[in-house]
Tab-separated table of C-alpha atoms and ligand atoms in Angstrom:
chain	number	residue	atom	x	y	z
A	1	VAL	CA	-88.976	59.764	-95.797
A	2	THR	CA	-88.454	58.836	-92.174
A	3	GLN	CA	-85.960	60.562	-89.988
A	4	THR	CA	-85.045	58.040	-87.295
A	5	GLU	CA	-82.634	60.389	-85.506
A	6	SER	CA	-84.201	63.319	-83.729
A	7	PHE	CA	-83.262	66.801	-84.878
A	8	ALA	CA	-84.038	70.343	-83.778
A	9	ALA	CA	-86.979	72.116	-85.361
A	10	VAL	CA	-87.919	75.734	-84.745
A	11	VAL	CA	-91.419	76.661	-83.656
A	12	GLY	CA	-92.485	79.059	-86.400
A	13	GLN	CA	-95.918	79.868	-85.136
A	14	ALA	CA	-98.000	78.862	-82.147
A	15	ASP	CA	-101.726	79.591	-82.317
A	16	VAL	CA	-104.599	78.802	-79.990
A	17	LEU	CA	-107.208	76.811	-81.924
A	18	GLY	CA	-109.935	76.592	-79.308
A	19	ASP	CA	-110.559	75.288	-75.865
A	20	GLY	CA	-107.145	74.049	-74.695
A	21	ILE	CA	-105.818	73.205	-78.173
A	22	ARG	CA	-102.687	74.751	-79.572
A	23	LEU	CA	-101.442	74.526	-83.140
A	24	LEU	CA	-97.647	74.468	-83.450
A	25	ARG	CA	-95.936	75.017	-86.770
A	26	LEU	CA	-92.469	73.448	-86.891
A	27	MET	CA	-89.766	74.475	-89.318
A	28	GLU	CA	-86.296	73.259	-90.204
A	29	ARG	CA	-83.666	75.454	-88.504
A	30	THR	CA	-81.815	76.373	-91.689
A	31	GLY	CA	-84.961	76.971	-93.717
A	32	LYS	CA	-84.842	73.699	-95.674
A	33	ALA	CA	-88.134	71.906	-96.297
A	34	LEU	CA	-89.034	69.265	-93.714
A	35	PRO	CA	-89.734	65.761	-95.094
A	36	SER	CA	-93.122	65.356	-96.743
A	37	TRP	CA	-95.603	62.870	-95.310
A	38	GLU	CA	-98.811	60.982	-96.078
A	39	PRO	CA	-102.108	61.449	-94.209
A	40	GLY	CA	-102.105	59.470	-90.946
A	41	ALA	CA	-98.401	60.111	-90.241
A	42	HIS	CA	-97.144	61.229	-86.858
A	43	ILE	CA	-93.942	62.639	-85.399
A	44	ASP	CA	-92.217	62.282	-82.040
A	45	VAL	CA	-91.684	65.506	-80.107
A	46	GLY	CA	-89.190	65.745	-77.274
A	47	VAL	CA	-90.484	67.153	-73.986
A	48	PRO	CA	-88.596	67.987	-70.767
A	49	GLY	CA	-87.107	65.052	-68.902
A	50	GLY	CA	-85.963	63.284	-72.069
A	51	ALA	CA	-89.395	61.826	-72.908
A	52	GLU	CA	-91.103	61.972	-76.282
A	53	ARG	CA	-94.739	62.370	-77.203
A	54	GLN	CA	-96.416	61.416	-80.465
A	55	TYR	CA	-98.467	63.895	-82.457
A	56	SER	CA	-100.275	63.362	-85.742
A	57	LEU	CA	-99.330	65.723	-88.519
A	58	CYS	CA	-102.381	67.781	-89.348
A	59	GLY	CA	-101.218	70.394	-91.866
A	60	GLN	CA	-100.780	69.988	-95.607
A	61	PRO	CA	-98.648	66.937	-96.571
A	62	GLY	CA	-96.627	68.830	-99.212
A	63	ALA	CA	-95.894	71.932	-97.110
A	64	PRO	CA	-92.246	72.663	-96.214
A	65	TYR	CA	-93.172	72.824	-92.513
A	66	TRP	CA	-95.062	70.488	-90.180
A	67	GLU	CA	-98.082	71.300	-88.051
A	68	ILE	CA	-99.310	69.513	-84.944
A	69	ALA	CA	-102.287	70.276	-82.709
A	70	VAL	CA	-101.764	69.683	-79.010
A	71	GLN	CA	-104.626	69.237	-76.564
A	72	ARG	CA	-103.660	70.521	-73.131
A	73	GLU	CA	-104.142	67.691	-70.639
A	74	ALA	CA	-104.312	69.267	-67.187
A	75	ASN	CA	-103.849	65.874	-65.495
A	76	GLY	CA	-101.468	64.339	-68.040
A	77	ARG	CA	-97.777	63.594	-67.600
A	78	GLY	CA	-96.780	67.192	-68.397
A	79	GLY	CA	-95.776	67.002	-72.087
A	80	SER	CA	-98.895	68.728	-73.375
A	81	ARG	CA	-98.748	71.399	-70.658
A	82	PHE	CA	-95.183	72.160	-71.727
A	83	LEU	CA	-96.156	72.381	-75.402
A	84	CYS	CA	-99.280	74.452	-74.688
A	85	ASP	CA	-98.087	76.739	-71.885
A	86	THR	CA	-94.335	77.132	-72.214
A	87	VAL	CA	-93.265	76.801	-75.824
A	88	ARG	CA	-93.093	80.060	-77.791
A	89	ALA	CA	-92.454	80.923	-81.438
A	90	GLY	CA	-88.689	80.833	-81.996
A	91	ASP	CA	-88.072	78.016	-79.489
A	92	GLN	CA	-86.495	74.782	-80.647
A	93	LEU	CA	-87.961	71.326	-80.129
A	94	ALA	CA	-86.359	67.935	-80.718
A	95	VAL	CA	-88.474	66.124	-83.306
A	96	ARG	CA	-88.283	62.842	-85.161
A	97	GLY	CA	-90.237	61.325	-88.029
A	98	PRO	CA	-92.503	61.289	-89.876
A	99	ARG	CA	-93.713	57.732	-89.414
A	100	ASN	CA	-97.020	56.262	-90.568
A	101	HIS	CA	-98.811	53.291	-89.033
A	102	PHE	CA	-102.250	54.658	-89.878
A	103	PRO	CA	-102.228	54.922	-93.663
A	104	LEU	CA	-105.078	56.000	-95.905
A	105	ILE	CA	-106.174	52.883	-97.778
A	106	THR	CA	-108.023	52.985	-101.084
A	107	ALA	CA	-111.757	52.473	-100.685
A	108	GLU	CA	-114.944	53.420	-102.483
A	109	THR	CA	-116.137	55.534	-99.623
A	110	TYR	CA	-115.044	56.416	-96.085
A	111	LEU	CA	-116.500	56.890	-92.645
A	112	TYR	CA	-114.213	58.876	-90.357
A	113	ILE	CA	-115.080	58.970	-86.664
A	114	ALA	CA	-113.135	61.474	-84.581
A	115	GLY	CA	-113.278	62.024	-80.851
A	116	GLY	CA	-111.869	65.350	-79.619
A	117	ILE	CA	-108.262	65.886	-80.648
A	118	GLY	CA	-108.520	62.564	-82.528
A	119	VAL	CA	-109.561	64.756	-85.426
A	120	THR	CA	-105.890	65.484	-86.213
A	121	PRO	CA	-104.902	62.417	-88.303
A	122	LEU	CA	-108.345	62.185	-89.917
A	123	LEU	CA	-108.459	65.770	-91.166
A	124	PRO	CA	-105.643	65.369	-93.752
A	125	MET	CA	-107.228	62.054	-94.814
A	126	ALA	CA	-110.591	63.715	-95.433
A	127	GLU	CA	-108.868	66.509	-97.352
A	128	GLN	CA	-106.976	63.968	-99.467
A	129	CYS	CA	-110.222	62.129	-100.244
A	130	GLY	CA	-111.767	65.466	-101.174
A	131	ARG	CA	-108.920	66.170	-103.624
A	132	ASP	CA	-109.310	62.650	-105.070
A	133	GLY	CA	-113.092	62.962	-105.381
A	134	ARG	CA	-113.774	60.096	-102.956
A	135	PRO	CA	-116.899	60.428	-100.777
A	136	VAL	CA	-116.440	60.900	-97.034
A	137	ARG	CA	-118.806	60.991	-94.092
A	138	PHE	CA	-117.138	62.549	-91.056
A	139	LEU	CA	-118.601	62.104	-87.578
A	140	TYR	CA	-116.889	64.450	-85.151
A	141	GLY	CA	-117.699	64.074	-81.454
A	142	ALA	CA	-116.250	66.387	-78.818
A	143	ARG	CA	-117.079	67.647	-75.358
A	144	THR	CA	-118.609	70.879	-76.627
A	145	ARG	CA	-118.973	72.642	-79.951
A	146	HIS	CA	-116.403	75.161	-78.742
A	147	SER	CA	-113.798	72.441	-78.215
A	148	MET	CA	-113.920	71.341	-81.862
A	149	ALA	CA	-110.881	72.347	-83.901
A	150	PHE	CA	-110.492	72.657	-87.660
A	151	LEU	CA	-114.189	73.148	-88.456
A	152	GLU	CA	-113.375	75.507	-91.308
A	153	ARG	CA	-110.971	73.102	-92.986
A	154	LEU	CA	-113.364	70.203	-92.485
A	155	GLY	CA	-116.157	72.271	-94.000
A	156	GLN	CA	-114.009	72.962	-97.054
A	157	SER	CA	-112.852	69.336	-97.433
A	158	GLY	CA	-116.016	68.223	-99.197
A	159	ALA	CA	-116.818	65.706	-96.435
A	160	GLU	CA	-120.385	65.215	-95.278
A	161	LEU	CA	-119.826	66.528	-91.785
A	162	VAL	CA	-121.797	65.366	-88.720
A	163	LEU	CA	-120.862	67.393	-85.633
A	164	TRP	CA	-121.686	65.837	-82.291
A	165	PRO	CA	-121.099	68.105	-79.275
A	166	GLN	CA	-121.589	65.711	-76.380
A	167	ASP	CA	-122.765	68.319	-73.853
A	168	THR	CA	-125.976	68.766	-75.829
A	169	LYS	CA	-126.272	65.521	-77.826
A	170	GLY	CA	-124.687	62.771	-75.718
A	171	PHE	CA	-122.455	59.959	-77.014
A	172	PRO	CA	-122.133	59.916	-80.842
A	173	PRO	CA	-124.438	57.472	-82.708
A	174	ILE	CA	-121.595	55.188	-83.728
A	175	GLY	CA	-123.606	51.989	-84.223
A	176	GLU	CA	-126.134	53.718	-86.430
A	177	GLU	CA	-123.465	55.443	-88.530
A	178	ILE	CA	-121.638	52.164	-89.110
A	179	ARG	CA	-124.812	50.235	-89.932
A	180	ASN	CA	-125.760	52.874	-92.486
A	181	MET	CA	-122.476	52.707	-94.400
A	182	VAL	CA	-122.167	50.487	-97.463
A	183	PRO	CA	-120.088	47.343	-96.801
A	184	GLN	CA	-117.241	48.603	-99.013
A	185	ALA	CA	-116.708	51.701	-96.860
A	186	ALA	CA	-113.451	52.007	-94.925
A	187	VAL	CA	-114.132	52.906	-91.283
A	188	TYR	CA	-111.467	54.945	-89.485
A	189	CYS	CA	-111.516	56.130	-85.903
A	190	CYS	CA	-109.196	58.146	-83.692
A	191	GLY	CA	-110.347	59.161	-80.256
A	192	PRO	CA	-110.508	58.101	-76.630
A	193	SER	CA	-110.651	54.408	-75.698
A	194	PRO	CA	-114.450	54.128	-75.147
A	195	MET	CA	-115.036	55.517	-78.639
A	196	LEU	CA	-112.528	53.107	-80.202
A	197	ALA	CA	-114.131	50.191	-78.364
A	198	ALA	CA	-117.593	51.275	-79.539
A	199	VAL	CA	-116.393	51.482	-83.154
A	200	GLU	CA	-114.732	48.057	-82.964
A	201	SER	CA	-117.794	46.402	-81.499
A	202	ALA	CA	-120.186	48.144	-83.928
A	203	CYS	CA	-118.104	46.901	-86.880
A	204	ARG	CA	-118.128	43.392	-85.416
A	205	ALA	CA	-121.891	43.505	-84.827
A	206	ALA	CA	-122.451	44.688	-88.402
A	207	GLY	CA	-120.259	41.860	-89.769
A	208	ARG	CA	-117.798	44.350	-91.279
A	209	GLN	CA	-114.035	44.385	-91.651
A	210	PRO	CA	-112.318	45.629	-88.460
A	211	PRO	CA	-111.988	49.419	-88.381
A	212	LEU	CA	-108.685	51.229	-88.783
A	213	LEU	CA	-107.828	52.723	-85.405
A	214	GLU	CA	-105.324	55.194	-84.024
A	215	ARG	CA	-104.921	55.140	-80.260
A	216	PHE	CA	-103.788	57.801	-77.778
A	217	ALA	CA	-103.085	55.130	-75.163
A	218	PRO	CA	-102.416	51.399	-75.247
A	219	ASP	CA	-105.367	49.128	-75.864
A	220	ALA	CA	-106.544	48.160	-72.363
A	221	GLY	CA	-106.291	44.405	-73.014
A	222	ALA	CA	-103.095	44.445	-75.058
A	223	LEU	CA	-100.510	44.870	-72.323
A	224	THR	CA	-102.006	42.217	-70.082
A	225	ASP	CA	-102.324	39.611	-72.837
A	226	GLY	CA	-99.973	36.723	-73.190
A	227	GLU	CA	-96.838	35.453	-71.570
A	228	THR	CA	-94.599	37.191	-69.101
A	229	ALA	CA	-92.102	34.327	-68.828
A	230	ALA	CA	-88.453	34.307	-69.866
A	231	PHE	CA	-87.515	33.623	-73.492
A	232	GLU	CA	-84.501	34.159	-75.731
A	233	ILE	CA	-83.656	36.432	-78.609
A	234	GLU	CA	-80.921	35.911	-81.155
A	235	LEU	CA	-79.575	38.890	-83.077
A	236	ALA	CA	-79.055	38.125	-86.763
A	237	SER	CA	-76.193	40.609	-87.169
A	238	SER	CA	-73.967	39.249	-84.393
A	239	GLY	CA	-75.453	35.836	-83.601
A	240	GLU	CA	-75.546	36.862	-79.950
A	241	VAL	CA	-78.228	35.139	-77.893
A	242	LEU	CA	-79.753	37.066	-74.986
A	243	SER	CA	-82.254	35.998	-72.385
A	244	VAL	CA	-85.264	38.252	-71.779
A	245	PRO	CA	-86.421	37.808	-68.181
A	246	PRO	CA	-90.105	38.120	-67.182
A	247	ASP	CA	-89.676	41.621	-65.755
A	248	LYS	CA	-87.863	43.165	-68.734
A	249	SER	CA	-88.728	43.956	-72.327
A	250	ILE	CA	-86.582	43.039	-75.332
A	251	LEU	CA	-85.879	46.749	-75.670
A	252	GLN	CA	-84.559	46.998	-72.100
A	253	VAL	CA	-82.371	43.929	-72.579
A	254	LEU	CA	-80.869	45.371	-75.772
A	255	ASP	CA	-80.336	48.775	-74.144
A	256	GLU	CA	-78.592	47.222	-71.167
A	257	ARG	CA	-76.375	45.214	-73.475
A	258	GLY	CA	-75.306	48.464	-75.191
A	259	TYR	CA	-77.102	47.985	-78.500
A	260	ASP	CA	-78.329	51.017	-80.398
A	261	THR	CA	-82.108	50.973	-80.144
A	262	ASP	CA	-84.828	53.207	-81.422
A	263	ALA	CA	-87.837	53.763	-79.191
A	264	SER	CA	-90.216	56.488	-78.160
A	265	CYS	CA	-93.504	55.680	-76.389
A	266	GLU	CA	-92.394	52.350	-74.845
A	267	GLU	CA	-96.097	51.495	-74.591
A	268	GLY	CA	-96.622	49.790	-77.938
A	269	ILE	CA	-98.493	52.654	-79.571
A	270	CYS	CA	-96.025	54.632	-81.699
A	271	GLY	CA	-94.312	52.029	-83.896
A	272	THR	CA	-90.791	53.443	-83.415
A	273	CYS	CA	-89.261	50.218	-82.090
A	274	GLU	CA	-90.656	47.983	-84.855
A	275	THR	CA	-88.243	45.123	-85.488
A	276	ALA	CA	-88.353	42.409	-88.160
A	277	VAL	CA	-88.694	38.829	-86.898
A	278	LEU	CA	-86.803	36.281	-89.023
A	279	SER	CA	-87.954	33.206	-87.122
A	280	GLY	CA	-89.882	32.301	-84.003
A	281	VAL	CA	-93.390	33.327	-82.997
A	282	PRO	CA	-93.885	36.643	-81.239
A	283	ILE	CA	-96.661	37.247	-78.739
A	284	HIS	CA	-97.907	40.665	-79.702
A	285	ARG	CA	-98.921	43.145	-77.041
A	286	ASP	CA	-98.798	46.359	-79.058
A	287	SER	CA	-101.689	48.567	-80.139
A	288	VAL	CA	-100.201	49.696	-83.430
A	289	LEU	CA	-99.919	46.709	-85.780
A	290	THR	CA	-103.075	45.300	-87.381
A	291	ASP	CA	-104.467	41.818	-86.705
A	292	ALA	CA	-103.151	40.770	-90.114
A	293	ASP	CA	-99.640	42.012	-89.160
A	294	HIS	CA	-99.888	40.061	-85.923
A	295	GLN	CA	-100.872	36.897	-87.731
A	296	ARG	CA	-98.020	37.244	-90.243
A	297	GLY	CA	-95.661	37.573	-87.285
A	298	ASP	CA	-92.770	38.964	-89.330
A	299	CYS	CA	-92.357	42.094	-87.230
A	300	MET	CA	-92.959	43.144	-83.645
A	301	MET	CA	-92.788	46.073	-81.237
A	302	ILE	CA	-89.932	45.130	-78.961
A	303	CYS	CA	-90.932	47.575	-76.204
A	304	VAL	CA	-93.923	45.424	-75.213
A	305	SER	CA	-94.179	42.238	-77.300
A	306	ARG	CA	-92.622	38.987	-76.185
A	307	ALA	CA	-92.448	35.265	-76.987
A	308	ALA	CA	-93.673	32.088	-75.328
A	309	ALA	CA	-91.744	30.702	-72.354
A	310	GLY	CA	-88.466	29.109	-73.366
A	311	THR	CA	-88.786	29.853	-77.088
A	312	ARG	CA	-86.368	31.915	-79.189
A	313	LEU	CA	-86.934	34.775	-81.624
A	314	LEU	CA	-84.409	35.534	-84.352
A	315	LEU	CA	-84.479	39.308	-84.767
A	316	ASP	CA	-83.225	41.222	-87.772
A	317	ARG	CA	-80.818	43.514	-85.987
B	401	FES	S1	-91.425	52.503	-78.615
B	401	FES	FE1	-93.413	53.002	-79.296
B	401	FES	S2	-94.155	51.076	-80.019
B	401	FES	FE2	-92.290	50.583	-79.077
């Protein structure tokens, strides 16, 4: 179930999990159950100033409430400071979702690699594998042992847990872990960009399938790739043709024209603005769709992706 409109949820409980991490439990205002979700799903949470932030759901998928863990970023844009410092139990937050661009695929065995708060989407996956009797190795790197959240749940998940506090052990042994996994293993990673890059290159070096990645920030290369020239879009519902100039996104052009659009991160990482492409060839600049999705070319993130100069995309909207 995906709720595309945002709605108010009540903060039922707000606990400190460890060094700068806060667990927020969100409940439906009238006591109804919130939509269920699959491991890897995230929600959008409204923060002051009208912005939204994305948080992976990290509780139990069948529970009537949602749980998110927020890492306080002292030098961030302010959303995490608001959620960690200001929000109290009983407050209401605008939320939207769940949405899942990081699904748990079926594999013989799994290697999960988490960096810091990147543990949040991988924890429910490891627990699901544990319930299904599928073997998991879980490499968890973080600044210090004290900054690691969810150690008890991870310990109970049945995963073979490798904890890697970087203050005493240095950067996690990603290449070695990936080389040691059987070829049929699914490799997942969520963490900061250097960790994601290390996992991608280790998979490439080992001749494996690309890893499944969840990013906190856009892939460094993605937003600078490809064209920035003008092109056209045609809207299947109305037949209207609009020009997208070099300095604007499709999303901005649609907004300005008064169309109802759905967007959240506007950086190509959350998947909210996904739009089906009926004809034409998009130039993808998002960090959420897989390479296979990009090659199929039948959908795109209209907040960042474009088309070649002078070409036209027919969009299903
Ligand atoms: S709004 Fe997040 S991917 Fe486009």
